[in-house]
mmCIF file of C-alpha atoms in Angstrom:
data_model
loop_
_atom_site.group_PDB
_atom_site.id
_atom_site.type_symbol
_atom_site.label_atom_id
_atom_site.label_comp_id
_atom_site.label_asym_id
_atom_site.label_seq_id
_atom_site.Cartn_x
_atom_site.Cartn_y
_atom_site.Cartn_z
ATOM 1 C CA MET A 87 34.376 28.047 -57.806
ATOM 2 C CA HIS A 88 34.907 29.621 -54.378
ATOM 3 C CA ILE A 89 31.734 30.631 -52.507
ATOM 4 C CA ALA A 90 31.631 32.670 -49.305
ATOM 5 C CA VAL A 91 28.502 31.754 -47.322
ATOM 6 C CA VAL A 92 27.614 34.563 -44.923
ATOM 7 C CA CYS A 93 25.185 34.139 -42.034
ATOM 8 C CA ARG A 94 24.915 35.308 -38.469
ATOM 9 C CA ALA A 95 25.093 32.825 -35.583
ATOM 10 C CA LEU A 96 26.166 29.776 -37.571
ATOM 11 C CA GLY A 97 27.438 28.218 -34.381
ATOM 12 C CA VAL A 98 24.148 28.692 -32.536
ATOM 13 C CA PRO A 99 21.023 26.536 -33.047
ATOM 14 C CA GLY A 100 18.522 28.386 -35.212
ATOM 15 C CA ALA A 101 16.340 27.885 -38.261
ATOM 16 C CA VAL A 102 18.188 30.203 -40.649
ATOM 17 C CA ALA A 103 21.626 29.055 -39.498
ATOM 18 C CA SER A 104 20.581 25.418 -39.910
ATOM 19 C CA VAL A 105 19.465 26.036 -43.495
ATOM 20 C CA ALA A 106 22.595 28.045 -44.326
ATOM 21 C CA LEU A 107 24.866 25.295 -43.015
ATOM 22 C CA ARG A 108 23.053 22.551 -44.861
ATOM 23 C CA GLN A 109 23.131 24.486 -48.134
ATOM 24 C CA ALA A 110 26.835 25.145 -47.653
ATOM 25 C CA ARG A 111 27.511 21.477 -46.916
ATOM 26 C CA GLU A 112 25.740 20.419 -50.119
ATOM 27 C CA LEU A 113 27.601 23.054 -52.126
ATOM 28 C CA THR A 114 30.947 21.521 -51.127
ATOM 29 C CA ARG A 115 30.206 18.897 -53.789
ATOM 30 C CA HIS A 116 30.490 21.687 -56.363
ATOM 31 C CA ALA A 117 32.719 24.415 -54.932
ATOM 32 C CA ARG A 118 35.153 25.471 -52.238
ATOM 33 C CA ILE A 119 33.206 26.959 -49.319
ATOM 34 C CA THR A 120 34.251 29.569 -46.782
ATOM 35 C CA LEU A 121 31.818 30.280 -43.947
ATOM 36 C CA VAL A 122 31.685 33.852 -42.635
ATOM 37 C CA SER A 123 29.887 34.373 -39.327
ATOM 38 C CA ASP A 124 30.103 35.928 -35.882
ATOM 39 C CA ALA A 125 29.825 32.429 -34.375
ATOM 40 C CA CYS A 126 31.559 29.589 -36.187
ATOM 41 C CA PRO A 127 30.268 26.034 -35.711
ATOM 42 C CA GLU A 128 32.432 23.556 -33.849
ATOM 43 C CA ASP A 129 33.966 20.555 -35.590
ATOM 44 C CA ILE A 130 33.497 21.829 -39.138
ATOM 45 C CA ASP A 131 36.004 19.961 -41.284
ATOM 46 C CA TRP A 132 34.387 20.452 -44.685
ATOM 47 C CA ALA A 133 34.872 24.237 -44.956
ATOM 48 C CA ASP A 134 36.946 27.108 -43.634
ATOM 49 C CA CYS A 135 35.207 29.448 -41.209
ATOM 50 C CA VAL A 136 36.191 33.083 -40.726
ATOM 51 C CA ARG A 137 34.835 34.813 -37.651
ATOM 52 C CA VAL A 138 33.430 38.350 -37.784
ATOM 53 C CA PRO A 139 34.345 40.222 -34.560
ATOM 54 C CA MET A 140 31.278 41.752 -32.892
ATOM 55 C CA PRO A 141 30.995 44.074 -29.890
ATOM 56 C CA ASN A 142 28.843 42.913 -26.995
ATOM 57 C CA LEU A 143 25.657 44.967 -27.137
ATOM 58 C CA HIS A 144 23.614 42.953 -24.640
ATOM 59 C CA ALA A 145 23.370 45.980 -22.353
ATOM 60 C CA LEU A 146 21.176 47.649 -24.967
ATOM 61 C CA ARG A 147 18.629 44.833 -24.619
ATOM 62 C CA ARG A 148 15.716 45.349 -27.037
ATOM 63 C CA PHE A 149 17.513 48.318 -28.619
ATOM 64 C CA ARG A 150 20.412 46.166 -29.819
ATOM 65 C CA HIS A 151 18.766 44.496 -32.832
ATOM 66 C CA VAL A 152 19.357 47.192 -35.438
ATOM 67 C CA PRO A 153 22.927 48.012 -34.296
ATOM 68 C CA ASP A 154 23.704 44.280 -34.352
ATOM 69 C CA GLU A 155 22.529 44.016 -37.969
ATOM 70 C CA VAL A 156 24.493 47.066 -39.108
ATOM 71 C CA LEU A 157 27.701 46.178 -37.284
ATOM 72 C CA PHE A 158 27.627 42.601 -38.527
ATOM 73 C CA GLY A 159 27.221 43.826 -42.108
ATOM 74 C CA ARG A 160 30.168 46.184 -41.772
ATOM 75 C CA GLY A 161 32.270 43.466 -40.163
ATOM 76 C CA VAL A 162 31.426 41.121 -43.019
ATOM 77 C CA ASN A 163 32.560 43.746 -45.521
ATOM 78 C CA ILE A 164 35.946 43.979 -43.811
ATOM 79 C CA VAL A 165 36.350 40.181 -43.670
ATOM 80 C CA LEU A 166 35.379 39.700 -47.301
ATOM 81 C CA ARG A 167 37.926 42.274 -48.410
ATOM 82 C CA SER A 168 40.615 40.130 -46.781
ATOM 83 C CA LEU A 169 39.594 36.923 -48.567
ATOM 84 C CA HIS A 170 41.171 36.050 -51.891
ATOM 85 C CA GLY A 171 39.707 34.315 -54.888
ATOM 86 C CA VAL A 172 36.031 34.475 -53.866
ATOM 87 C CA ASP A 173 33.804 34.029 -56.923
ATOM 88 C CA PHE A 174 30.410 34.493 -55.286
ATOM 89 C CA ILE A 175 29.010 35.733 -51.966
ATOM 90 C CA LEU A 176 25.877 33.977 -50.736
ATOM 91 C CA ALA A 177 24.292 35.752 -47.772
ATOM 92 C CA HIS A 178 21.312 34.894 -45.596
ATOM 93 C CA SER A 179 19.812 38.269 -44.770
ATOM 94 C CA HIS A 180 18.890 41.482 -46.543
ATOM 95 C CA SER A 181 21.072 43.705 -44.383
ATOM 96 C CA THR A 182 24.134 41.462 -44.571
ATOM 97 C CA ALA A 183 23.928 41.357 -48.347
ATOM 98 C CA HIS A 184 23.435 45.087 -48.820
ATOM 99 C CA ILE A 185 25.864 46.350 -46.184
ATOM 100 C CA GLY A 186 28.411 43.546 -46.269
ATOM 101 C CA ALA A 187 28.686 42.442 -49.887
ATOM 102 C CA ARG A 188 27.996 45.339 -52.236
ATOM 103 C CA LYS A 189 30.794 47.522 -53.617
ATOM 104 C CA LEU A 190 33.283 44.658 -53.420
ATOM 105 C CA GLY A 191 33.273 43.881 -57.134
ATOM 106 C CA ILE A 192 32.213 40.290 -56.389
ATOM 107 C CA PRO A 193 28.853 38.886 -57.560
ATOM 108 C CA PHE A 194 26.545 38.364 -54.615
ATOM 109 C CA GLY A 195 23.063 37.240 -53.732
ATOM 110 C CA PHE A 196 21.031 36.268 -50.727
ATOM 111 C CA PHE A 197 18.246 34.007 -49.563
ATOM 112 C CA VAL A 198 14.968 35.577 -48.465
ATOM 113 C CA HIS A 199 13.799 33.654 -45.405
ATOM 114 C CA GLY A 200 10.687 35.766 -44.866
ATOM 115 C CA ASP A 201 8.668 38.610 -46.319
ATOM 116 C CA ILE A 202 8.864 41.565 -43.962
ATOM 117 C CA PHE A 203 6.068 43.295 -45.877
ATOM 118 C CA GLU A 204 3.578 40.513 -45.078
ATOM 119 C CA ARG A 205 4.469 39.752 -41.468
ATOM 120 C CA PRO A 206 1.665 40.379 -38.917
ATOM 121 C CA LYS A 207 2.072 43.365 -36.633
ATOM 122 C CA GLY A 208 4.064 42.424 -33.565
ATOM 123 C CA THR A 209 6.239 39.804 -35.276
ATOM 124 C CA TYR A 210 9.335 41.952 -34.756
ATOM 125 C CA ASP A 211 10.239 44.870 -32.552
ATOM 126 C CA ALA A 212 8.941 48.059 -34.229
ATOM 127 C CA ARG A 213 12.461 49.457 -34.730
ATOM 128 C CA LEU A 214 13.666 46.259 -36.359
ATOM 129 C CA THR A 215 10.583 46.150 -38.597
ATOM 130 C CA ALA A 216 11.224 49.712 -39.750
ATOM 131 C CA PHE A 217 14.863 48.867 -40.448
ATOM 132 C CA TYR A 218 13.954 45.779 -42.485
ATOM 133 C CA GLU A 219 11.332 47.689 -44.456
ATOM 134 C CA TRP A 220 13.929 50.357 -45.265
ATOM 135 C CA ILE A 221 16.808 48.073 -46.205
ATOM 136 C CA ALA A 222 14.980 45.195 -47.948
ATOM 137 C CA PRO A 223 14.200 47.077 -51.203
ATOM 138 C CA LYS A 224 17.762 48.403 -51.292
ATOM 139 C CA ALA A 225 19.106 44.870 -50.929
ATOM 140 C CA TYR A 226 16.790 43.560 -53.643
ATOM 141 C CA ARG A 227 17.986 46.210 -56.087
ATOM 142 C CA SER A 228 21.681 45.851 -55.284
ATOM 143 C CA ALA A 229 21.958 42.034 -55.375
ATOM 144 C CA ASP A 230 22.950 40.174 -58.517
ATOM 145 C CA ILE A 231 20.444 37.477 -57.623
ATOM 146 C CA VAL A 232 17.841 36.883 -54.929
ATOM 147 C CA PHE A 233 16.777 33.375 -53.925
ATOM 148 C CA ALA A 234 13.151 32.976 -52.808
ATOM 149 C CA LEU A 235 11.799 29.912 -51.031
ATOM 150 C CA ALA A 236 8.526 29.776 -52.966
ATOM 151 C CA PRO A 237 6.854 31.343 -56.035
ATOM 152 C CA TYR A 238 4.648 33.701 -54.004
ATOM 153 C CA LEU A 239 7.739 35.033 -52.219
ATOM 154 C CA ALA A 240 9.507 35.482 -55.565
ATOM 155 C CA ASP A 241 6.599 37.644 -56.751
ATOM 156 C CA SER A 242 6.912 39.876 -53.686
ATOM 157 C CA VAL A 243 10.682 40.185 -54.149
ATOM 158 C CA ARG A 244 10.226 41.246 -57.782
ATOM 159 C CA GLN A 245 7.616 43.815 -56.790
ATOM 160 C CA HIS A 246 10.139 45.405 -54.437
ATOM 161 C CA GLY A 247 12.897 45.790 -57.015
ATOM 162 C CA ALA A 248 14.859 42.548 -57.401
ATOM 163 C CA ARG A 249 16.509 42.232 -60.829
ATOM 164 C CA ARG A 250 16.917 38.447 -60.929
ATOM 165 C CA VAL A 251 14.999 35.996 -58.785
ATOM 166 C CA GLU A 252 15.262 32.212 -58.542
ATOM 167 C CA VAL A 253 12.930 29.950 -56.559
ATOM 168 C CA VAL A 254 14.874 27.481 -54.420
ATOM 169 C CA PRO A 255 13.008 25.868 -51.494
ATOM 170 C CA ASN A 256 14.398 24.545 -48.257
ATOM 171 C CA GLY A 257 15.244 20.884 -48.032
ATOM 172 C CA VAL A 258 14.656 18.055 -45.612
ATOM 173 C CA ASP A 259 16.867 15.254 -44.298
ATOM 174 C CA LEU A 260 15.096 12.336 -42.653
ATOM 175 C CA ALA A 261 18.241 11.174 -40.857
ATOM 176 C CA ASP A 262 18.630 14.653 -39.325
ATOM 177 C CA LEU A 263 15.134 14.266 -37.858
ATOM 178 C CA GLY A 264 15.668 10.712 -36.692
ATOM 179 C CA CYS A 265 13.030 9.600 -39.193
ATOM 180 C CA HIS A 266 14.704 6.953 -41.329
ATOM 181 C CA PRO A 267 13.540 6.378 -44.912
ATOM 182 C CA GLU A 268 12.485 2.798 -44.237
ATOM 183 C CA ARG A 269 10.193 4.093 -41.487
ATOM 184 C CA SER A 270 8.548 6.859 -43.495
ATOM 185 C CA GLU A 271 5.393 5.010 -44.493
ATOM 186 C CA GLY A 272 3.250 6.993 -42.062
ATOM 187 C CA PRO A 273 2.349 7.339 -38.393
ATOM 188 C CA PRO A 274 1.429 4.331 -36.274
ATOM 189 C CA ARG A 275 -2.038 2.979 -36.973
ATOM 190 C CA ALA A 276 -4.427 0.512 -35.407
ATOM 191 C CA GLY A 277 -2.890 -2.906 -34.970
ATOM 192 C CA ARG A 278 0.685 -1.698 -35.575
ATOM 193 C CA GLU A 279 2.958 -1.094 -32.624
ATOM 194 C CA ALA A 280 4.774 2.254 -32.572
ATOM 195 C CA ASP A 281 8.555 2.012 -33.019
ATOM 196 C CA VAL A 282 9.316 4.704 -30.457
ATOM 197 C CA GLY A 283 9.438 4.445 -26.693
ATOM 198 C CA ARG A 284 7.248 6.076 -24.129
ATOM 199 C CA PRO A 285 8.500 9.565 -23.148
ATOM 200 C CA SER A 286 9.710 10.327 -19.650
ATOM 201 C CA HIS A 287 7.856 13.674 -19.660
ATOM 202 C CA PRO A 288 4.106 14.270 -19.168
ATOM 203 C CA GLY A 289 2.210 14.119 -22.444
ATOM 204 C CA PRO A 290 0.269 11.853 -24.756
ATOM 205 C CA SER A 291 1.045 8.169 -24.951
ATOM 206 C CA LEU A 292 3.219 6.998 -27.831
ATOM 207 C CA ASP A 293 1.461 3.645 -27.973
ATOM 208 C CA ALA A 294 -0.218 2.659 -31.224
ATOM 209 C CA ARG A 295 -3.523 4.441 -31.672
ATOM 210 C CA ASP A 296 -6.724 2.566 -32.431
ATOM 211 C CA ASP A 297 -9.936 4.136 -33.682
ATOM 212 C CA SER A 298 -11.377 4.253 -30.167
ATOM 213 C CA GLY A 299 -8.450 6.282 -28.827
ATOM 214 C CA PRO A 300 -7.860 10.020 -29.033
ATOM 215 C CA LEU A 301 -6.774 11.657 -32.269
ATOM 216 C CA ARG A 302 -3.149 12.667 -31.683
ATOM 217 C CA LEU A 303 -2.369 16.165 -32.938
ATOM 218 C CA ILE A 304 1.035 17.844 -32.992
ATOM 219 C CA THR A 305 2.217 21.340 -33.867
ATOM 220 C CA VAL A 306 5.797 22.598 -33.982
ATOM 221 C CA GLY A 307 6.938 26.209 -34.157
ATOM 222 C CA ARG A 308 7.757 29.436 -32.408
ATOM 223 C CA LEU A 309 5.126 30.509 -29.913
ATOM 224 C CA ALA A 310 4.646 33.936 -31.430
ATOM 225 C CA VAL A 311 1.868 36.027 -32.906
ATOM 226 C CA GLU A 312 2.451 34.950 -36.515
ATOM 227 C CA LYS A 313 2.019 31.229 -35.722
ATOM 228 C CA GLY A 314 -1.630 31.496 -34.679
ATOM 229 C CA VAL A 315 -1.400 29.068 -31.766
ATOM 230 C CA GLU A 316 -4.162 30.957 -29.980
ATOM 231 C CA GLN A 317 -6.412 30.120 -32.957
ATOM 232 C CA LEU A 318 -5.448 26.465 -32.649
ATOM 233 C CA LEU A 319 -6.368 26.464 -28.961
ATOM 234 C CA ALA A 320 -9.718 28.035 -29.841
ATOM 235 C CA ALA A 321 -10.267 25.287 -32.419
ATOM 236 C CA VAL A 322 -9.581 22.375 -30.073
ATOM 237 C CA ARG A 323 -12.064 23.846 -27.583
ATOM 238 C CA MET A 324 -14.737 23.233 -30.227
ATOM 239 C CA LEU A 325 -13.837 19.605 -30.880
ATOM 240 C CA GLU A 326 -16.454 16.955 -30.175
ATOM 241 C CA ILE A 327 -13.989 14.086 -30.592
ATOM 242 C CA ASP A 328 -11.307 12.798 -28.231
ATOM 243 C CA TYR A 329 -7.918 14.341 -28.935
ATOM 244 C CA GLU A 330 -4.431 14.931 -27.549
ATOM 245 C CA LEU A 331 -2.494 18.014 -28.705
ATOM 246 C CA THR A 332 1.277 18.258 -28.307
ATOM 247 C CA ILE A 333 2.785 21.731 -28.750
ATOM 248 C CA ILE A 334 6.524 21.863 -29.497
ATOM 249 C CA GLY A 335 8.392 25.162 -29.254
ATOM 250 C CA THR A 336 8.984 28.239 -27.164
ATOM 251 C CA GLY A 337 8.610 31.944 -27.772
ATOM 252 C CA PRO A 338 7.377 35.300 -26.493
ATOM 253 C CA LEU A 339 3.751 34.145 -26.105
ATOM 254 C CA GLU A 340 4.532 30.935 -24.219
ATOM 255 C CA ARG A 341 3.383 32.116 -20.802
ATOM 256 C CA GLU A 342 0.204 33.614 -22.239
ATOM 257 C CA LEU A 343 -0.603 30.479 -24.243
ATOM 258 C CA ARG A 344 0.060 28.138 -21.330
ATOM 259 C CA ALA A 345 -2.333 30.216 -19.231
ATOM 260 C CA ALA A 346 -4.958 30.125 -21.982
ATOM 261 C CA ALA A 347 -4.702 26.318 -22.125
ATOM 262 C CA SER A 348 -4.594 25.762 -18.361
ATOM 263 C CA ASP A 349 -8.112 24.293 -18.386
ATOM 264 C CA LEU A 350 -7.421 22.028 -21.389
ATOM 265 C CA PRO A 351 -6.110 18.745 -19.908
ATOM 266 C CA HIS A 352 -5.419 17.227 -23.320
ATOM 267 C CA VAL A 353 -3.062 20.018 -24.432
ATOM 268 C CA HIS A 354 0.606 19.408 -23.591
ATOM 269 C CA PHE A 355 3.436 21.947 -24.000
ATOM 270 C CA ARG A 356 6.772 20.222 -24.593
ATOM 271 C CA GLY A 357 9.068 23.217 -25.036
ATOM 272 C CA THR A 358 12.142 22.816 -27.222
ATOM 273 C CA VAL A 359 12.863 19.352 -28.623
ATOM 274 C CA PRO A 360 16.172 18.355 -30.291
ATOM 275 C CA ARG A 361 15.816 17.978 -34.033
ATOM 276 C CA HIS A 362 16.871 14.340 -33.984
ATOM 277 C CA GLU A 363 13.863 13.548 -31.779
ATOM 278 C CA LEU A 364 11.272 15.203 -34.029
ATOM 279 C CA GLY A 365 10.946 12.260 -36.380
ATOM 280 C CA ALA A 366 9.873 9.929 -33.575
ATOM 281 C CA LEU A 367 7.371 12.496 -32.355
ATOM 282 C CA TYR A 368 5.912 12.963 -35.824
ATOM 283 C CA ARG A 369 5.514 9.213 -36.228
ATOM 284 C CA ALA A 370 3.854 8.945 -32.825
ATOM 285 C CA HIS A 371 1.054 11.319 -33.852
ATOM 286 C CA ASP A 372 -1.726 11.169 -36.417
ATOM 287 C CA VAL A 373 -1.661 14.636 -37.955
ATOM 288 C CA PHE A 374 0.302 17.886 -37.909
ATOM 289 C CA VAL A 375 -1.994 20.852 -37.223
ATOM 290 C CA THR A 376 -1.174 24.527 -37.689
ATOM 291 C CA ALA A 377 -3.162 27.745 -37.595
ATOM 292 C CA THR A 378 -0.173 29.802 -38.765
ATOM 293 C CA ARG A 379 -0.928 33.261 -40.134
ATOM 294 C CA ASN A 380 2.359 33.810 -41.918
ATOM 295 C CA GLU A 381 5.251 31.626 -43.090
ATOM 296 C CA ALA A 382 8.076 32.127 -45.549
ATOM 297 C CA PHE A 383 8.072 28.444 -46.416
ATOM 298 C CA GLY A 384 6.882 26.185 -43.595
ATOM 299 C CA LEU A 385 9.907 23.955 -43.045
ATOM 300 C CA VAL A 386 8.334 22.023 -40.164
ATOM 301 C CA VAL A 387 5.395 21.202 -42.420
ATOM 302 C CA LEU A 388 7.781 19.834 -45.037
ATOM 303 C CA GLU A 389 9.567 17.775 -42.381
ATOM 304 C CA ALA A 390 6.334 16.338 -40.993
ATOM 305 C CA LEU A 391 5.148 15.351 -44.464
ATOM 306 C CA ALA A 392 8.518 13.740 -45.223
ATOM 307 C CA CYS A 393 8.089 11.598 -42.106
ATOM 308 C CA GLY A 394 4.685 10.444 -43.364
ATOM 309 C CA LEU A 395 2.527 12.771 -41.253
ATOM 310 C CA PRO A 396 -0.338 14.514 -43.102
ATOM 311 C CA LEU A 397 -1.269 18.112 -42.359
ATOM 312 C CA ILE A 398 -4.284 20.187 -41.419
ATOM 313 C CA GLY A 399 -3.489 23.876 -41.732
ATOM 314 C CA THR A 400 -4.306 27.323 -42.990
ATOM 315 C CA ASP A 401 -4.694 28.013 -46.685
ATOM 316 C CA ILE A 402 -1.805 30.473 -47.071
ATOM 317 C CA ASP A 403 0.765 30.816 -49.844
ATOM 318 C CA ALA A 404 3.614 29.147 -47.970
ATOM 319 C CA LEU A 405 1.647 26.016 -47.098
ATOM 320 C CA ARG A 406 0.243 25.729 -50.611
ATOM 321 C CA SER A 407 3.858 25.387 -51.771
ATOM 322 C CA VAL A 408 4.000 21.887 -50.261
ATOM 323 C CA VAL A 409 0.460 20.909 -49.240
ATOM 324 C CA ARG A 410 -2.085 19.705 -51.809
ATOM 325 C CA ASP A 411 -5.556 19.921 -50.333
ATOM 326 C CA GLY A 412 -7.199 16.512 -50.223
ATOM 327 C CA GLU A 413 -4.020 14.686 -51.255
ATOM 328 C CA ASN A 414 -1.463 15.059 -48.460
ATOM 329 C CA GLY A 415 -3.413 17.349 -46.162
ATOM 330 C CA LEU A 416 -6.413 19.602 -45.613
ATOM 331 C CA LEU A 417 -6.305 23.401 -45.938
ATOM 332 C CA VAL A 418 -8.781 25.742 -44.254
ATOM 333 C CA THR A 419 -9.525 29.450 -44.172
ATOM 334 C CA PRO A 420 -6.954 31.363 -42.068
ATOM 335 C CA ALA A 421 -8.036 32.879 -38.729
ATOM 336 C CA ASP A 422 -11.122 30.647 -38.622
ATOM 337 C CA PRO A 423 -10.979 28.316 -35.592
ATOM 338 C CA ARG A 424 -14.333 26.761 -36.457
ATOM 339 C CA ALA A 425 -13.144 25.773 -39.934
ATOM 340 C CA LEU A 426 -9.980 24.300 -38.400
ATOM 341 C CA ALA A 427 -12.008 22.363 -35.832
ATOM 342 C CA SER A 428 -14.295 21.043 -38.570
ATOM 343 C CA ALA A 429 -11.334 19.787 -40.600
ATOM 344 C CA ILE A 430 -9.820 18.079 -37.530
ATOM 345 C CA GLU A 431 -13.120 16.330 -36.787
ATOM 346 C CA ARG A 432 -13.482 15.249 -40.405
ATOM 347 C CA PHE A 433 -9.970 13.796 -40.332
ATOM 348 C CA GLY A 434 -10.568 12.061 -37.001
ATOM 349 C CA ARG A 435 -13.854 10.448 -38.017
ATOM 350 C CA ASP A 436 -12.887 9.316 -41.524
ATOM 351 C CA ALA A 437 -10.406 6.440 -41.367
ATOM 352 C CA SER A 438 -10.151 6.162 -45.146
ATOM 353 C CA LEU A 439 -9.260 9.864 -45.406
ATOM 354 C CA ARG A 440 -6.572 9.466 -42.753
ATOM 355 C CA GLU A 441 -5.039 6.538 -44.576
ATOM 356 C CA LYS A 442 -5.180 8.292 -47.952
ATOM 357 C CA LEU A 443 -3.477 11.483 -46.718
ATOM 358 C CA ALA A 444 -0.849 9.582 -44.699
ATOM 359 C CA ALA A 445 -0.037 7.296 -47.634
ATOM 360 C CA SER A 446 0.658 10.303 -49.874
ATOM 361 C CA ALA A 447 2.564 12.465 -47.386
ATOM 362 C CA HIS A 448 6.119 11.161 -47.793
ATOM 363 C CA ASP A 449 6.144 10.811 -51.584
ATOM 364 C CA SER A 450 4.584 14.254 -52.021
ATOM 365 C CA VAL A 451 7.799 15.974 -50.882
ATOM 366 C CA LEU A 452 10.655 13.519 -51.402
ATOM 367 C CA PRO A 453 12.924 13.330 -53.297
ATOM 368 C CA GLU A 454 11.924 16.743 -54.727
ATOM 369 C CA PHE A 455 12.794 18.553 -51.496
ATOM 370 C CA SER A 456 15.840 16.483 -50.496
ATOM 371 C CA TRP A 457 18.961 18.470 -49.651
ATOM 372 C CA PRO A 458 21.154 16.932 -52.402
ATOM 373 C CA VAL A 459 18.572 18.019 -54.998
ATOM 374 C CA ILE A 460 18.457 21.528 -53.500
ATOM 375 C CA GLY A 461 22.269 21.781 -53.420
ATOM 376 C CA ASP A 462 22.511 20.756 -57.069
ATOM 377 C CA GLN A 463 19.902 23.358 -57.959
ATOM 378 C CA ILE A 464 21.790 26.206 -56.266
ATOM 379 C CA ALA A 465 25.094 25.140 -57.818
ATOM 380 C CA SER A 466 23.524 24.981 -61.276
ATOM 381 C CA ILE A 467 22.158 28.512 -60.942
ATOM 382 C CA LEU A 468 25.520 29.894 -59.804
ATOM 383 C CA ARG A 469 27.330 28.161 -62.660
ATOM 384 C CA ARG A 470 24.942 29.714 -65.165
ATOM 385 C CA MET A 471 25.650 33.154 -63.691
ATOM 386 C CA ARG A 472 29.349 32.740 -64.458
ATOM 387 C CA THR A 473 28.800 31.992 -68.148
#
């Protein structure tokens, strides 16, 4: 079987590109893979990569998003017509699938990395939102198969016209995070020395925590409206326990959020952190906390759990896909800082609860969400489509 994997910016760090590349790498155990992108990764020796020429539209600034999507789709269509022997086209966006893959006489499908119909206002530029809302139903109807990351997302896809939908989640690789399997038993606890060094940047200590020290909280994600970081800051203001909060990520609200936290000495913004350093950071904290309002899947939550870090977060569909309340984490009402603060205090004051949730975190997601398992699942679905 020959599969063309189509995704923008494969050679540039990004969440969707990272997932697309890992899926493609796993699929090489089952098929020949050709990558199709406007930016090919360096040093790829396990697949061919065909570059899609793209004009430079940077001068258009915020008006470039829709033209970029359309032109990439058309460029993909031209490239795919030149390839021979492709049995299936696997795309990673609605527009690429609909514009680039249809009318070629080749079965095609795409992964849905987010539900445009549920995203909070302000997540995307208004023009891009309108474009996605227009093209998404067309893509759902035209594709031979649509892959959804979770059951709730599959329901939405079906409601908007998809003919065949399969649920395939994202995967996690501990080595990619620098969190080795033998070290996945949970974050450092009282009496056990942390196995990571002290950072050179300002921020919370990575020394082993004892019950008299601050509760070490961490959140990772884009600093944007849909992530609810402002709600998290409101929650920590209510805490009556000692805490340290590390915020990993950048985004359009970074300046505003830093200003809002300027009087919170125990809140530390770290900016972007390489993926291979995340595992050490997870293991140096006690709990992952998120007030997110909308997620397609919650990959960082999955990664934190895999590294043995329990979660306190909002009770939304995406988090319920991997978090079991009271078993590997605590879920609270969305957009309710007081409820989030209450859950954090409960976690911080109850040592037995901390130990219970941490002990369950790793095994609750692995090996079910390991990349080899996910790759086998995709390959099995595609094989069934050919019979």
